[in-house]
Amino acid sequence: MLYLLPAYLSDTSPRDFFAPVISEIIEKTSFFLVENEKTARKVIKFYCPEKKQSELKLFLLNKYTETTDLKEAQQLMLEGEDFGLLSEAGLPCIADPGSIIVRWCHQNSVKVVPVNGPSSIILALIASGLNGQNFTFHGYLPIDRSERRKIIQNIENQVDKTGYSQIFMETPYRNNQLIEELVKTLGPGTQLCIAANINHPTEELILTKKISHWKEARADYHKIPAIFVIGK
């Protein structure tokens, strides 16, 4: 089996946020496909402090990985070994490259088992008060400012035409530049939710306000993990 395991959004999240079955799966599994080895070891220790790190066999699966790079892991699965798939944060395969091994599993009759856990994208949406019936996730917006401005304008047009909520993210150290661009580009009546530090027990910051508010707010989200949602 391939278990799709949730990683915490914050390493200070309480353990009781997570289903006990996650620890049970990790306890009996030694093979993992991971986006980042250092992060994965911390996540595994979070769920199973007693598990010996020396027993783990980790296979790197990041945005540069091709299916052919995973031959050893694939052979082990075909021989009957269970694997866990871990993202850097949240659920694997959402804003994460893990889908290539999931697709391979479907093609090779390896059972795929998704395990409940947090997704910052979904948690931001449900906390925003914006349209949760219809929405689009855009991932990261372009770094180039002129290209990013065009994308932001197009996203706002989609909100106006369809009413769909539009969700996107940014590297935390570029959050303030993105907010500045949003405030300059979007209309004053457009709603913007900034959902930051989701699942952090002491500093959760989730706020939905019109752009006219954000122009006056002088918000500082530098280096704080955040998801952005715009809508009506």
CSV table of C-alpha atoms in Angstrom, one decimal:
chain,number,residue,atom,x,y,z
A,1,MET,CA,0.0,0.0,0.0
A,2,LEU,CA,1.0,3.6,-0.5
A,3,TYR,CA,-0.3,5.7,2.4
A,4,LEU,CA,-0.8,9.5,1.7
A,5,LEU,CA,0.2,10.9,5.1
A,6,PRO,CA,-0.4,14.5,6.3
A,7,ALA,CA,2.4,16.6,7.6
A,8,TYR,CA,1.8,19.3,10.2
A,9,LEU,CA,1.4,22.9,9.0
A,10,SER,CA,3.3,24.0,12.1
A,11,ASP,CA,5.7,22.0,14.2
A,12,THR,CA,4.0,23.5,17.3
A,13,SER,CA,0.6,22.1,16.4
A,14,PRO,CA,-0.9,20.0,19.2
A,15,ARG,CA,-0.6,16.2,18.6
A,16,ASP,CA,-4.4,15.9,19.2
A,17,PHE,CA,-5.1,17.8,16.0
A,18,PHE,CA,-4.2,14.5,14.2
A,19,ALA,CA,-5.8,11.1,13.9
A,20,PRO,CA,-4.1,8.4,16.0
A,21,VAL,CA,-4.0,6.2,12.8
A,22,ILE,CA,-1.2,8.4,11.4
A,23,SER,CA,1.1,7.4,14.2
A,24,GLU,CA,0.0,3.7,13.9
A,25,ILE,CA,0.8,3.7,10.1
A,26,ILE,CA,4.2,5.4,10.7
A,27,GLU,CA,5.0,3.0,13.5
A,28,LYS,CA,4.7,-0.1,11.2
A,29,THR,CA,6.2,1.5,8.1
A,30,SER,CA,9.9,1.9,7.4
A,31,PHE,CA,9.8,3.1,3.7
A,32,PHE,CA,8.8,6.7,2.9
A,33,LEU,CA,8.8,8.9,-0.2
A,34,VAL,CA,9.5,12.4,0.9
A,35,GLU,CA,9.8,15.9,-0.5
A,36,ASN,CA,12.5,16.9,1.9
A,37,GLU,CA,14.5,14.4,4.1
A,38,LYS,CA,15.1,16.8,7.0
A,39,THR,CA,11.5,17.9,7.2
A,40,ALA,CA,10.3,14.3,6.9
A,41,ARG,CA,12.4,13.1,9.7
A,42,LYS,CA,11.0,15.8,12.0
A,43,VAL,CA,7.4,15.0,11.0
A,44,ILE,CA,8.0,11.2,11.6
A,45,LYS,CA,9.6,12.1,15.0
A,46,PHE,CA,6.6,14.3,15.8
A,47,TYR,CA,4.1,11.4,15.3
A,48,CYS,CA,6.3,8.6,16.6
A,49,PRO,CA,9.0,9.9,19.0
A,50,GLU,CA,10.0,6.3,19.8
A,51,LYS,CA,10.6,5.2,16.2
A,52,LYS,CA,14.3,4.7,15.5
A,53,GLN,CA,15.4,7.1,12.7
A,54,SER,CA,18.1,4.6,11.7
A,55,GLU,CA,15.4,2.2,10.6
A,56,LEU,CA,14.0,4.6,8.1
A,57,LYS,CA,14.6,4.3,4.3
A,58,LEU,CA,13.7,7.6,2.7
A,59,PHE,CA,13.4,8.1,-1.1
A,60,LEU,CA,13.5,11.7,-2.4
A,61,LEU,CA,10.5,12.8,-4.5
A,62,ASN,CA,10.6,16.5,-5.3
A,63,LYS,CA,9.7,18.7,-8.2
A,64,TYR,CA,12.8,17.5,-10.1
A,65,THR,CA,12.0,13.8,-9.7
A,66,GLU,CA,11.0,11.6,-12.6
A,67,THR,CA,9.1,8.3,-12.3
A,68,THR,CA,12.2,6.5,-13.5
A,69,ASP,CA,14.2,7.9,-10.6
A,70,LEU,CA,12.1,5.8,-8.2
A,71,LYS,CA,12.8,2.3,-9.5
A,72,GLU,CA,14.0,1.0,-6.2
A,73,ALA,CA,11.0,2.2,-4.3
A,74,GLN,CA,8.7,0.9,-7.1
A,75,GLN,CA,10.3,-2.5,-6.9
A,76,LEU,CA,9.9,-2.7,-3.1
A,77,MET,CA,6.2,-1.8,-3.5
A,78,LEU,CA,5.7,-4.5,-6.1
A,79,GLU,CA,7.3,-7.0,-3.7
A,80,GLY,CA,4.7,-6.1,-1.1
A,81,GLU,CA,6.3,-3.4,1.1
A,82,ASP,CA,4.1,-0.6,2.4
A,83,PHE,CA,5.2,3.0,1.8
A,84,GLY,CA,4.2,6.4,3.2
A,85,LEU,CA,4.2,9.6,1.1
A,86,LEU,CA,5.0,12.8,3.0
A,87,SER,CA,4.9,16.4,1.7
A,88,GLU,CA,6.8,19.2,3.4
A,89,ALA,CA,3.5,20.5,4.9
A,90,GLY,CA,-0.1,19.5,4.7
A,91,LEU,CA,-1.5,16.8,2.4
A,92,PRO,CA,0.7,15.2,-0.3
A,93,CYS,CA,-0.2,15.8,-3.9
A,94,ILE,CA,-1.8,19.2,-3.4
A,95,ALA,CA,0.8,21.9,-4.3
A,96,ASP,CA,3.2,19.0,-4.1
A,97,PRO,CA,4.9,16.7,-6.6
A,98,GLY,CA,3.8,13.4,-5.1
A,99,SER,CA,1.1,12.7,-7.8
A,100,ILE,CA,3.7,11.0,-10.0
A,101,ILE,CA,4.1,8.0,-7.7
A,102,VAL,CA,0.3,7.9,-7.0
A,103,ARG,CA,-0.3,7.7,-10.7
A,104,TRP,CA,2.3,4.9,-11.0
A,105,CYS,CA,0.6,3.0,-8.2
A,106,HIS,CA,-2.7,3.1,-10.0
A,107,GLN,CA,-1.0,1.8,-13.2
A,108,ASN,CA,0.6,-1.0,-11.3
A,109,SER,CA,-2.2,-2.2,-8.9
A,110,VAL,CA,-0.6,-0.8,-5.8
A,111,LYS,CA,-3.4,0.3,-3.4
A,112,VAL,CA,-3.5,4.0,-2.5
A,113,VAL,CA,-4.8,5.0,0.9
A,114,PRO,CA,-5.4,8.7,1.6
A,115,VAL,CA,-5.2,9.6,5.3
A,116,ASN,CA,-7.1,12.6,6.8
A,117,GLY,CA,-5.2,15.6,7.7
A,118,PRO,CA,-4.8,19.4,7.3
A,119,SER,CA,-4.5,21.2,4.0
A,120,SER,CA,-3.6,24.9,4.3
A,121,ILE,CA,-5.4,25.6,1.1
A,122,ILE,CA,-8.7,24.1,2.2
A,123,LEU,CA,-8.4,25.5,5.7
A,124,ALA,CA,-7.8,29.0,4.3
A,125,LEU,CA,-10.8,28.7,2.1
A,126,ILE,CA,-13.2,27.5,4.8
A,127,ALA,CA,-12.0,30.2,7.2
A,128,SER,CA,-12.3,33.0,4.6
A,129,GLY,CA,-16.0,33.3,4.4
A,130,LEU,CA,-15.7,33.4,0.6
A,131,ASN,CA,-17.3,31.0,-1.9
A,132,GLY,CA,-16.5,27.4,-0.9
A,133,GLN,CA,-18.8,25.9,-3.5
A,134,ASN,CA,-16.7,27.0,-6.5
A,135,PHE,CA,-13.0,27.8,-6.4
A,136,THR,CA,-9.7,27.7,-8.3
A,137,PHE,CA,-6.3,27.1,-6.9
A,138,HIS,CA,-3.4,28.7,-8.8
A,139,GLY,CA,-0.4,27.6,-6.8
A,140,TYR,CA,2.4,30.2,-6.9
A,141,LEU,CA,2.0,33.4,-8.9
A,142,PRO,CA,4.8,34.4,-11.3
A,143,ILE,CA,7.8,36.2,-9.8
A,144,ASP,CA,8.1,38.7,-12.7
A,145,ARG,CA,6.1,41.8,-11.6
A,146,SER,CA,4.5,42.6,-14.9
A,147,GLU,CA,3.5,39.0,-15.5
A,148,ARG,CA,2.2,38.7,-12.0
A,149,ARG,CA,0.1,41.9,-12.4
A,150,LYS,CA,-1.5,40.4,-15.5
A,151,ILE,CA,-2.3,37.2,-13.6
A,152,ILE,CA,-3.8,39.1,-10.7
A,153,GLN,CA,-6.0,41.1,-13.1
A,154,ASN,CA,-7.1,37.9,-14.8
A,155,ILE,CA,-7.9,36.3,-11.4
A,156,GLU,CA,-10.0,39.3,-10.4
A,157,ASN,CA,-11.9,39.2,-13.7
A,158,GLN,CA,-12.7,35.5,-13.0
A,159,VAL,CA,-14.1,36.5,-9.6
A,160,ASP,CA,-16.3,39.2,-11.2
A,161,LYS,CA,-17.5,36.9,-14.0
A,162,THR,CA,-18.0,33.6,-12.1
A,163,GLY,CA,-18.0,34.4,-8.4
A,164,TYR,CA,-15.4,31.6,-7.9
A,165,SER,CA,-13.0,32.1,-5.1
A,166,GLN,CA,-9.4,32.3,-6.3
A,167,ILE,CA,-6.7,30.8,-4.1
A,168,PHE,CA,-2.9,31.2,-4.4
A,169,MET,CA,0.3,31.2,-2.3
A,170,GLU,CA,3.7,32.8,-2.1
A,171,THR,CA,7.1,32.1,-0.7
A,172,PRO,CA,6.9,33.6,2.9
A,173,TYR,CA,9.8,36.0,2.4
A,174,ARG,CA,8.0,37.5,-0.6
A,175,ASN,CA,4.5,37.9,1.1
A,176,ASN,CA,4.8,41.6,1.7
A,177,GLN,CA,5.7,42.3,-2.0
A,178,LEU,CA,2.7,40.2,-3.1
A,179,ILE,CA,0.4,42.1,-0.7
A,180,GLU,CA,1.7,45.4,-2.1
A,181,GLU,CA,1.0,44.2,-5.6
A,182,LEU,CA,-2.5,43.0,-4.7
A,183,VAL,CA,-3.4,46.3,-3.1
A,184,LYS,CA,-2.2,48.3,-6.1
A,185,THR,CA,-3.9,46.0,-8.7
A,186,LEU,CA,-7.2,44.9,-7.3
A,187,GLY,CA,-10.3,47.0,-7.1
A,188,PRO,CA,-11.2,48.5,-3.6
A,189,GLY,CA,-14.3,46.4,-3.2
A,190,THR,CA,-12.7,43.0,-3.9
A,191,GLN,CA,-12.4,40.8,-0.8
A,192,LEU,CA,-9.0,39.5,0.1
A,193,CYS,CA,-8.4,36.8,2.8
A,194,ILE,CA,-4.9,36.4,4.2
A,195,ALA,CA,-4.7,33.1,6.2
A,196,ALA,CA,-1.4,33.0,8.0
A,197,ASN,CA,0.2,30.6,10.5
A,198,ILE,CA,-2.7,28.2,10.1
A,199,ASN,CA,-2.8,25.6,12.9
A,200,HIS,CA,-0.2,27.5,14.8
A,201,PRO,CA,-1.6,27.4,18.4
A,202,THR,CA,-0.7,30.9,19.5
A,203,GLU,CA,-0.4,33.1,16.4
A,204,GLU,CA,-3.1,32.1,13.9
A,205,LEU,CA,-3.8,35.2,11.7
A,206,ILE,CA,-6.8,34.8,9.4
A,207,LEU,CA,-8.6,37.9,8.2
A,208,THR,CA,-10.9,38.7,5.2
A,209,LYS,CA,-11.4,42.4,4.3
A,210,LYS,CA,-11.9,44.5,1.3
A,211,ILE,CA,-8.8,45.8,-0.6
A,212,SER,CA,-9.7,49.3,0.7
A,213,HIS,CA,-9.1,48.0,4.2
A,214,TRP,CA,-5.8,46.3,3.3
A,215,LYS,CA,-4.6,49.6,1.7
A,216,GLU,CA,-4.8,51.2,5.2
A,217,ALA,CA,-3.7,48.2,7.2
A,218,ARG,CA,0.0,48.2,6.4
A,219,ALA,CA,0.0,44.5,7.0
A,220,ASP,CA,3.4,42.8,7.7
A,221,TYR,CA,3.4,39.1,6.8
A,222,HIS,CA,7.1,38.8,6.1
A,223,LYS,CA,8.4,35.2,6.5
A,224,ILE,CA,5.0,34.0,7.8
A,225,PRO,CA,3.5,31.0,5.9
A,226,ALA,CA,0.3,32.3,4.3
A,227,ILE,CA,-2.5,31.4,1.8
A,228,PHE,CA,-4.3,34.1,-0.1
A,229,VAL,CA,-7.9,34.0,-1.3
A,230,ILE,CA,-9.8,36.6,-3.2
A,231,GLY,CA,-13.5,36.6,-3.9
A,232,LYS,CA,-16.8,38.4,-3.5
